Coordinates of C-alpha atoms and ligand atoms in Angstrom, one line a residue:
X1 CA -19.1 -28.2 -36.5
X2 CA -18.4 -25.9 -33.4
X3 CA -15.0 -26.8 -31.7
X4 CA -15.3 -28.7 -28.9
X5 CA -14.7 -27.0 -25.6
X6 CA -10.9 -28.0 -23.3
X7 CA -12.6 -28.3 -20.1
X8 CA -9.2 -28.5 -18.3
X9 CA -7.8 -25.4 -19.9
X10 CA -11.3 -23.8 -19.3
X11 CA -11.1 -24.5 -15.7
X12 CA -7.4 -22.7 -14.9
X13 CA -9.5 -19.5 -13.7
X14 CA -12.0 -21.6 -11.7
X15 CA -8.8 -23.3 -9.8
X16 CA -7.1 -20.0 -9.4
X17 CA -10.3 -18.3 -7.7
X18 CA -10.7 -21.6 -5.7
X19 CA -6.8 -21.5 -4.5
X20 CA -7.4 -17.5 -3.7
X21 CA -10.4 -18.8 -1.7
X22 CA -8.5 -21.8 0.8
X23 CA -6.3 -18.5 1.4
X24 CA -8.8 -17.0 3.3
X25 CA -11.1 -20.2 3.6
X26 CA -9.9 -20.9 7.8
X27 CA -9.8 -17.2 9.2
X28 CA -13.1 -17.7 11.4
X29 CA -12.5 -14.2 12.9
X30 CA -15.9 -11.8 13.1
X31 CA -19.4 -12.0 14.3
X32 CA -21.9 -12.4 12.2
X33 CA -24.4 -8.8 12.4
X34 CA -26.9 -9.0 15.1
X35 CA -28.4 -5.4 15.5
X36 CA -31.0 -7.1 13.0
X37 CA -31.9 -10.1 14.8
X38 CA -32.3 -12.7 11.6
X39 CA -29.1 -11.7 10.2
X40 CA -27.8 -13.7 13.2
X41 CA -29.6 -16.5 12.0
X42 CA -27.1 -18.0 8.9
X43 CA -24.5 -20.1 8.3
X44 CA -21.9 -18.6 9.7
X45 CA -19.4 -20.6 7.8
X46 CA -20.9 -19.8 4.2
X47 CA -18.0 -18.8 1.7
X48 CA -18.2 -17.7 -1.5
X49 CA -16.5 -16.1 -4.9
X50 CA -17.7 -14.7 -7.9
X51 CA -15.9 -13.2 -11.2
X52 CA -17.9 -11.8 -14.0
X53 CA -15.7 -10.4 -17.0
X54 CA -17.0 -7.3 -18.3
X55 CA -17.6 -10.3 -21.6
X56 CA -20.3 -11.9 -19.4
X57 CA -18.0 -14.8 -19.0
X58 CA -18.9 -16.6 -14.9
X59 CA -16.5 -18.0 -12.6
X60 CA -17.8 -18.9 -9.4
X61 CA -16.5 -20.8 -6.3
X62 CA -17.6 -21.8 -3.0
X63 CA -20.8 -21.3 -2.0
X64 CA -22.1 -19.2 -4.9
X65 CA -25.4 -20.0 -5.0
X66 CA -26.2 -19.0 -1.1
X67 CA -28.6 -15.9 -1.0
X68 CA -28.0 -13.7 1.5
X69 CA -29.1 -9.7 1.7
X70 CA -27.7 -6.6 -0.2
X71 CA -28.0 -4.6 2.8
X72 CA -25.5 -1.7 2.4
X73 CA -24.5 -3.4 -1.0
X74 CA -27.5 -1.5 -2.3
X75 CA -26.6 1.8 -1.4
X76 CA -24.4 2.3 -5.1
X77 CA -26.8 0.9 -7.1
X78 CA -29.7 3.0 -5.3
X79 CA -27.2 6.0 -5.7
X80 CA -26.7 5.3 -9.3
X81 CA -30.7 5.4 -10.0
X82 CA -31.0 9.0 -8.0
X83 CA -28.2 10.2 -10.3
X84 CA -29.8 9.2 -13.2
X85 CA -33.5 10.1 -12.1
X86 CA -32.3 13.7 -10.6
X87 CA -29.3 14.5 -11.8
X88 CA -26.0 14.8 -9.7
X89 CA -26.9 18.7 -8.6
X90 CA -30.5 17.7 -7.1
X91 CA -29.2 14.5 -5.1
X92 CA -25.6 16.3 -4.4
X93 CA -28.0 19.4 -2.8
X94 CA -29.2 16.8 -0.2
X95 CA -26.1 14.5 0.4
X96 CA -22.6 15.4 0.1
X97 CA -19.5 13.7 -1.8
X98 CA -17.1 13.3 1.2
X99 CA -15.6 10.3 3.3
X100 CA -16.5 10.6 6.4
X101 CA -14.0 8.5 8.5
X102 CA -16.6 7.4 10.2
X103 CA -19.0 4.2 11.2
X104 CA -21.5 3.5 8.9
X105 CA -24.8 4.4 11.0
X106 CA -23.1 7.5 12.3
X107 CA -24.9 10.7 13.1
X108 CA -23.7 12.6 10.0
X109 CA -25.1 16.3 8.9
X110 CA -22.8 19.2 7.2
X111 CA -23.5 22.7 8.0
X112 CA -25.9 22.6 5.1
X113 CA -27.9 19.7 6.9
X114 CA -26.4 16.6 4.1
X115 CA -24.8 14.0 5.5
X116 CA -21.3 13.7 4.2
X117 CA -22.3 11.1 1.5
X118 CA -24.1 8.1 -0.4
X119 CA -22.5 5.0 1.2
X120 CA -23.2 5.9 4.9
X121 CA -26.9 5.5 6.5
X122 CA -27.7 8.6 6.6
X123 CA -26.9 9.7 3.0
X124 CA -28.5 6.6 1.6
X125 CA -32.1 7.2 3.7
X126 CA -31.4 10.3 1.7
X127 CA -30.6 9.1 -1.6
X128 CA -33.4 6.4 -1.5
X129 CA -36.0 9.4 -0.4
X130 CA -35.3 11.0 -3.6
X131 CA -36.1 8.0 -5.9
X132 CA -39.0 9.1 -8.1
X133 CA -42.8 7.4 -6.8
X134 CA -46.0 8.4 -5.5
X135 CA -45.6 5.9 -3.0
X136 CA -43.3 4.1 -0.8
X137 CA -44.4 0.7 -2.7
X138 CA -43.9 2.3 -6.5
X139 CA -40.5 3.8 -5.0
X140 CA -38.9 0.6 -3.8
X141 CA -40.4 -1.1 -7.0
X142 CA -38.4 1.3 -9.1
X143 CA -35.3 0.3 -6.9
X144 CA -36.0 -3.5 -7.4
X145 CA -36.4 -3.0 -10.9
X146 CA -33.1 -0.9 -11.5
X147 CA -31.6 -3.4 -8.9
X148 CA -32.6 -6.3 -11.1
X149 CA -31.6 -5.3 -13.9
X150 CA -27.9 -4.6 -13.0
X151 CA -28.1 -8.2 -11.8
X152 CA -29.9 -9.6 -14.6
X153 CA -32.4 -11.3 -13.3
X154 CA -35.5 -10.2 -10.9
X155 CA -34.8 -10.1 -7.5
X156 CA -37.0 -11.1 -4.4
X157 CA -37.4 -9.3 -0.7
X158 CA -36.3 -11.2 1.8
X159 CA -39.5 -10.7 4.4
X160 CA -38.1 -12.2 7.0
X161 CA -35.0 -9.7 7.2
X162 CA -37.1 -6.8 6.2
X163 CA -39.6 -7.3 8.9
X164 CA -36.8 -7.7 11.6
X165 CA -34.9 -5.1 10.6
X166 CA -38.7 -2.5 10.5
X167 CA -38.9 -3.9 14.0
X168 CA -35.5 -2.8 15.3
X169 CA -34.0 -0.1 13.1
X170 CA -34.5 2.7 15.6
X171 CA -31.1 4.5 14.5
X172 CA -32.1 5.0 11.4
X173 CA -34.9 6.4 12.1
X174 CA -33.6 8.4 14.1
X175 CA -31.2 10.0 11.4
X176 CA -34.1 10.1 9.2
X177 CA -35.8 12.7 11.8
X178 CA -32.3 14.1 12.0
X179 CA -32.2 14.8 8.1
X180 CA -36.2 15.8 8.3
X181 CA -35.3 18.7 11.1
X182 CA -32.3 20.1 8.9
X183 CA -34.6 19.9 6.0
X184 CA -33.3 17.0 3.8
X185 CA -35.5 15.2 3.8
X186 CA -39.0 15.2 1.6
X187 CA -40.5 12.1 2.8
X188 CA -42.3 11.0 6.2
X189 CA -39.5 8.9 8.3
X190 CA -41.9 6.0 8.3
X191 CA -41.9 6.1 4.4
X192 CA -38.4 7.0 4.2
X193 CA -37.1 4.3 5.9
X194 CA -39.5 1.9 4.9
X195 CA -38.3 1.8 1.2
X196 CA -34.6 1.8 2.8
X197 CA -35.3 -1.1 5.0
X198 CA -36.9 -3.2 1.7
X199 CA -33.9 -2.5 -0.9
X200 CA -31.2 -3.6 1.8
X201 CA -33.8 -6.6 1.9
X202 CA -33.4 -7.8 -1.2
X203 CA -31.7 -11.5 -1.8
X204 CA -28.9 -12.1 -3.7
X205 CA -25.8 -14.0 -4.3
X206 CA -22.3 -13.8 -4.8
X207 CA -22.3 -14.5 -8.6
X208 CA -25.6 -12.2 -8.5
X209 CA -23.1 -9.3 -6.8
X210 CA -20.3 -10.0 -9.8
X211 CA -22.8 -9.6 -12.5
X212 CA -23.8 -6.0 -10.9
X213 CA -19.9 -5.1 -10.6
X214 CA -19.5 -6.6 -14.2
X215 CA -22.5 -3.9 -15.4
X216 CA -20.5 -0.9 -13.6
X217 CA -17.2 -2.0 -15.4
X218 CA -18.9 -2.7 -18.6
X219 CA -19.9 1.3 -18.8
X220 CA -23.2 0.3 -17.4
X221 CA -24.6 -2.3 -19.9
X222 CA -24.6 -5.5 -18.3
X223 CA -22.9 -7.6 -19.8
X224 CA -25.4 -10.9 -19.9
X225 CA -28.5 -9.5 -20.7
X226 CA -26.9 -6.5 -23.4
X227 CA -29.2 -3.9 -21.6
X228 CA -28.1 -0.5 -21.0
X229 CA -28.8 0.1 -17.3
X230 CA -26.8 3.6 -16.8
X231 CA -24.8 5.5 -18.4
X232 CA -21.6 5.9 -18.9
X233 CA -21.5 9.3 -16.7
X234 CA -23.7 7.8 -13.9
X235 CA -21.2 4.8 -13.4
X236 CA -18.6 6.8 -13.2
X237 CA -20.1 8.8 -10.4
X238 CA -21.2 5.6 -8.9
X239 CA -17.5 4.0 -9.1
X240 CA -16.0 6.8 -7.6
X241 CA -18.5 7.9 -4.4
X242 CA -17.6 3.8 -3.8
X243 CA -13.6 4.4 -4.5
X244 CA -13.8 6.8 -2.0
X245 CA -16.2 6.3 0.7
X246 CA -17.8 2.3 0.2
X247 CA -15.6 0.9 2.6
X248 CA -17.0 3.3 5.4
X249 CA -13.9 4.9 8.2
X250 CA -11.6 1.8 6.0
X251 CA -11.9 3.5 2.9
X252 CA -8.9 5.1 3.4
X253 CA -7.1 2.1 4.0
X254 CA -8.9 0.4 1.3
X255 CA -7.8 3.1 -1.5
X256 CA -4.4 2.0 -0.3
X257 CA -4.3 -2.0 0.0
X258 CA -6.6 -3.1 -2.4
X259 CA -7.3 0.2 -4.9
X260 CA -11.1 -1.1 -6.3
X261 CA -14.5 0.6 -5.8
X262 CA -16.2 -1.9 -3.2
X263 CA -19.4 -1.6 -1.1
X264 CA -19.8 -4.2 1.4
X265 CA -23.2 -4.8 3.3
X266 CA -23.6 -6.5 6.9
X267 CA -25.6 -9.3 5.4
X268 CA -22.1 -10.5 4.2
X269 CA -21.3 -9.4 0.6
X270 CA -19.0 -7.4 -1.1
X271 CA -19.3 -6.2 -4.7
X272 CA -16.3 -5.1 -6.1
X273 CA -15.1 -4.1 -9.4
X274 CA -12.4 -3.8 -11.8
X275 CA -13.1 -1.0 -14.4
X276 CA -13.3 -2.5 -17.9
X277 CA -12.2 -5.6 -17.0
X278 CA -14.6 -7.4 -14.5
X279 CA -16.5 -7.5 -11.3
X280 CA -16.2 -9.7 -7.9
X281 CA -19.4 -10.8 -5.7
X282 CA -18.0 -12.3 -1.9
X283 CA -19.9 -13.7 0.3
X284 CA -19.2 -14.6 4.3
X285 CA -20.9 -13.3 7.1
X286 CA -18.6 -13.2 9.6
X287 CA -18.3 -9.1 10.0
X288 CA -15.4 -7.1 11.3
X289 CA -16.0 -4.3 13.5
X290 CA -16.8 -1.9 10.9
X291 CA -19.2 -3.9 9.5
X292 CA -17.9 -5.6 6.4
X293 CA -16.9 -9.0 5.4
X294 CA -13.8 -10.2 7.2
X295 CA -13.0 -13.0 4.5
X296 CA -14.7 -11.4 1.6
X297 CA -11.8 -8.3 2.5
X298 CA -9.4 -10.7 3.2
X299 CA -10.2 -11.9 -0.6
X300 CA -10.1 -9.0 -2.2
X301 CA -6.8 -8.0 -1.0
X302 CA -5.3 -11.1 -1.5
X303 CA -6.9 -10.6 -5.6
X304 CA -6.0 -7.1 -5.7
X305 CA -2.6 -7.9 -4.5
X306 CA -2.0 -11.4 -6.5
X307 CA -3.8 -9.8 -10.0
X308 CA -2.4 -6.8 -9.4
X309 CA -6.0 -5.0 -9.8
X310 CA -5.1 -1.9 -8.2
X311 CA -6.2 1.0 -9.9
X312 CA -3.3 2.9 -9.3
X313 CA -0.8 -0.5 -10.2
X314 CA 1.9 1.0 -13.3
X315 CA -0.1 4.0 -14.5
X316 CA 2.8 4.2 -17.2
X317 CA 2.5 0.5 -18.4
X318 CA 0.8 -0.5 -21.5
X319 CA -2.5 -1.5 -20.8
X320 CA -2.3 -5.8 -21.4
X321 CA -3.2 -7.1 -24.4
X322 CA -2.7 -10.1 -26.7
X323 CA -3.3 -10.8 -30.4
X324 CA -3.6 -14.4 -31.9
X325 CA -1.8 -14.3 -35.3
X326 CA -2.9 -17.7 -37.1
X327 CA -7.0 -16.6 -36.4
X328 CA -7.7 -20.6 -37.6
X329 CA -6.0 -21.7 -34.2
X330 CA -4.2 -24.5 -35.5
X331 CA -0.7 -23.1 -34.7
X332 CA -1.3 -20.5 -32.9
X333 CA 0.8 -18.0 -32.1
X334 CA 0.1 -15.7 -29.2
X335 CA 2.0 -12.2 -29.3
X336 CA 1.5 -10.6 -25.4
X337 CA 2.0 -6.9 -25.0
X338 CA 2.2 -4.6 -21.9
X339 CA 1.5 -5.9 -18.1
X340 CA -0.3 -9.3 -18.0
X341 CA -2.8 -9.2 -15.5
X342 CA -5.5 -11.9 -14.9
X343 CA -8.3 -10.5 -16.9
X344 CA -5.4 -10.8 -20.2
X345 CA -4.8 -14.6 -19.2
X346 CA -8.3 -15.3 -18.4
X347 CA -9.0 -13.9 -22.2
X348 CA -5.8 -16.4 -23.9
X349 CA -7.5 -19.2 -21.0
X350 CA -10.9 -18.8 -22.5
X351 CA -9.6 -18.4 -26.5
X352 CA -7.5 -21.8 -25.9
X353 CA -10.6 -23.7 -24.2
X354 CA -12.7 -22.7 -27.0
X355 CA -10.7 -24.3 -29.8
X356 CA -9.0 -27.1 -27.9
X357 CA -9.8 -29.4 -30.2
X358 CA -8.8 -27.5 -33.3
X359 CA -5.0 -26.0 -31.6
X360 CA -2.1 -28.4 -32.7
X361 CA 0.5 -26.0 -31.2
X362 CA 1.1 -22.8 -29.6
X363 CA 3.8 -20.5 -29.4
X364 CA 3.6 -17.3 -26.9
X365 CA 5.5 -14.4 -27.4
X366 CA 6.5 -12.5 -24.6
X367 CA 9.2 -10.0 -25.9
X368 CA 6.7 -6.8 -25.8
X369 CA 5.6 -8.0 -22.3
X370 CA 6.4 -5.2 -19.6
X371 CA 5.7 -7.5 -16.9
X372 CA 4.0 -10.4 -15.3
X373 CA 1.4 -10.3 -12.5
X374 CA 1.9 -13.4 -10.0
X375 CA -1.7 -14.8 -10.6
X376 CA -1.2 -14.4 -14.3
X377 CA 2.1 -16.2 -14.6
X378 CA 1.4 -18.7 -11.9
X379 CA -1.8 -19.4 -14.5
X380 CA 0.8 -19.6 -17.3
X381 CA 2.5 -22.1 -15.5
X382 CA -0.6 -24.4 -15.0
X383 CA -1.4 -23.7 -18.6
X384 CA 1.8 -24.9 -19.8
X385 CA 1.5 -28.1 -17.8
X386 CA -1.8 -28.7 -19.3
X387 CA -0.9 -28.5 -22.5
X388 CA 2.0 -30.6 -22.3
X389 CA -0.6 -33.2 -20.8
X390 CA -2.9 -32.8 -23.3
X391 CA 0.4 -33.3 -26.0
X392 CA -0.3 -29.5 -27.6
X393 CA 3.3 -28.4 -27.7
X394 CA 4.0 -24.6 -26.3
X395 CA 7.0 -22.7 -27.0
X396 CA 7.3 -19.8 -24.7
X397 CA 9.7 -17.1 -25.9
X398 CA 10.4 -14.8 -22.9
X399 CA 13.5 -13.1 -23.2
X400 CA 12.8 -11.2 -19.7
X401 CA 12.2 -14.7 -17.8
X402 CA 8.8 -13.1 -16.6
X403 CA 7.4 -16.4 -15.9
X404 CA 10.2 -18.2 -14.4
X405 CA 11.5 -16.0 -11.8
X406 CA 10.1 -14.6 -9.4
X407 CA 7.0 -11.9 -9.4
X408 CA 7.6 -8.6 -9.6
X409 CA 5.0 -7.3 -7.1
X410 CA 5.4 -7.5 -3.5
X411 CA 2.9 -8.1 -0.5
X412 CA 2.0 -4.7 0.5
X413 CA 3.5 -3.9 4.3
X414 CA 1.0 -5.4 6.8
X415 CA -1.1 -2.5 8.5
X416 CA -1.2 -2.6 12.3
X417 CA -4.3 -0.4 12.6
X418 CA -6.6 -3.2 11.1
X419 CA -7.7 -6.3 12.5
X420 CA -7.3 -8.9 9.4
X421 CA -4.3 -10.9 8.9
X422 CA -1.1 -9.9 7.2
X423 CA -0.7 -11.0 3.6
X424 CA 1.4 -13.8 3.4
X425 CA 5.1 -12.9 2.0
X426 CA 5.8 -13.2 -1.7
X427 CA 2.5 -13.9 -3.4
Ligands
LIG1 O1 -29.1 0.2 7.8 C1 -28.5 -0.8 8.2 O2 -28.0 -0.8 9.3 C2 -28.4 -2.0 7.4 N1 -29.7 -2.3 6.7 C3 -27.3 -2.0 6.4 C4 -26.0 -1.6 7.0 C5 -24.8 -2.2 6.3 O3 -24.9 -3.1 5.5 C6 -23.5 -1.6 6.6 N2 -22.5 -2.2 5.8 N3 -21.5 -2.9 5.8

């Protein structure tokens, strides 16, 4: 007989993403994107957050079943098929590899004629161009294909937005003829940025966006479907063009506060991800001036900061892991090593709902623990209680009082140059 799923145990990660999400849930700062006429036309108050572990396990909260555009959110995944169609010399020959600082439909050519790279207009015109096709319809086909199959599923146009944004997407054009005159560009303008207009067109949603992050910190396979959609090298590449340049004239800012490769898109979403661990889909329209997601960044600082996801967080720390000694979970006994971040206590979360109805006690071991991540031992907490409610005893050995005293991290300085909200004190 298969154990019987702990639904309360199993829904300690759901209730921490929905608690990250009231966070951010009243900030009704930002306009939604006009410059394309039916993005104006949504819900401005549509909210959403999605976690797929790099397992294929789906947490989502808040409106995750809304579909709303990839728009700039395309621009990796596009990236990633040029890499792995052309090779990094041919598309680096056309587009270059540095942030530019600046907005993200900026007139932007080197001295060689690239614009400085993937992430911005310009170099993704570029990077679409060079997708392999006879045609403009067998060149966006290939991009809904490779699209799809990062997400998992087949993925529709959304004719409405493509159509508006054909009839007033004059500025790219106009960089497309830009890139044409310095000799960048193989493609008519027309064709060019008709298969650019279509892949920002395509509909997604939030959980849609996770599962795409989950494939680039899975080493490309995605993790639902088992296929290998890139390879190792090509995510890489992809990962780091979005460490450094996703988040547009904020990437600098981003590298700083939140430490994740992120591409956001004026339709509202955000795909983010956590290398080896998992990836985030956010969805809210409400834009900030340089285009992305005011709550959806709000959110991923507030997770960066509160799972201490930052790629740079303790370089020197073990990485966190967790082995289960009694492997018939009766009395288990759960030995933690290293930091414990969320994606450690999501794993021990998921383990314990599995065989709830098998665990008669558990004992967690926290001497090799180097420390605690606020998320993580705030879920620890709510875990405790749980079982204690559900009359599992736990015995929690933790001779460094990780989960009693206070969190080790601090909230980041707030930075005056931005528009978003401080994060609160002492998360
Ligand atoms: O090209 C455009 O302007 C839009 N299709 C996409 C721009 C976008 O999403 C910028 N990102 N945040």
């Amino acid at each position: 007989m298969s154990p019987m799923k702990n639904e309360a145990v199993a829904d300690l990660v759901s209730n921490t993403l929905e608690e990250l999400l009231d966070q951010v849930r009243g900030d009704r700062s930002g306009e939604l994107a006009d410059y394309i006429p039916q993005l104006a036309q949504v819900d401005p108050e549509g909210l959403a957050l999605s976690v797929v572990s790099s397992t294929g396990r789906i947490y989502a909260v808040g409106d995750h079943d809304q579909h709303f555009t990839l728009q700039s959110a395309s621009k990796p995944f596009v990236y990633a098929l040029a890499l792995s169609q052309r090779g990094p010399d041919v598309v680096h020959e056309r587009v270059g590899y540095e942030p530019s600082g600046e907005p993200f439909n900026a007139i932007s050519l080197d001295a060689e004629g690239r614009p400085a790279n993937p992430m911005i207009n310009a170099g993704a015109i570029v990077t679409s161009s060079l997708i392999e096709g006879a045609t403009p319809d067998a060149r966006f086909e290939a991009i809904r294909h490779c699209v799809s199959a990062f997400a998992g599923r087949e993925l529709e146009l959304d004719e409405a937005v493509y159509a508006s944004e054909t009839a007033t997407g004059h500025r790219n054009r106009a960089l497309a003829n830009l890139a044409l005159a310095a000799g960048t560009l193989d493609r008519t303008v027309i064709d060019a940025t008709d298969v650019y207009f279509r892949q920002c067109s395509l509909k997604v949603t939030a959980t849609d966006l996770a599962v795409m992050g989950a494939t680039l910190s899975n080493n490309g396979v995605n993790p639902l479907t088992g296929v290998q959609v890139m390879t190792p090298e090509v995510v890489r590449r992809t990962l780091a063009i979005m460490l450094s340049c996703g988040m547009y004239n904020y990437s600098g800012y981003w590298m700083n506060d939140v430490g994740l490769p992120a591409k956001s898109g004026v339709g509202g979403g955000i795909v983010a991800v956590s290398p080896g661990k998992f990836g985030v889909g956010t969805y809210s329209p409400r834009l900030d001036p340089s285009g992305s997601s005011v709550r959806g960044v709000a959110a991923l600082r507030l997770m960066s900061n509160q799972l201490g996801l930052h790629l740079l967080n303790h370089p020197s720390e073990a990485a966190a892991s967790f082995n289960a000694d009694d492997s018939s979970f009766d009395n288990l006994i759960l030995r933690m090593r290293g930091e414990l971040d969320f994606a450690c206590v999501e794993r021990i979360v998921h383990e314990l709902s599995e065989h709830g109805d098998t665990i008669k006690s558990v004992h967690m071991d926290l001497g090799e623990s180097t420390a605690v991540v606020p998320t993580a031992r705030g879920m620890l907490k709510d875990l405790q209680e749980v079982l204690a409610h559900e009359d599992i005893p736990i015995t929690i050995d933790d001779p460094r009082d990780f989960i009693e005293t206070e969190p080790h991290l601090k909230a980041p300085e707030p930075h005056v140059a931005d528009a978003h909200a401080p994060l609160p004190e002492n998360q």
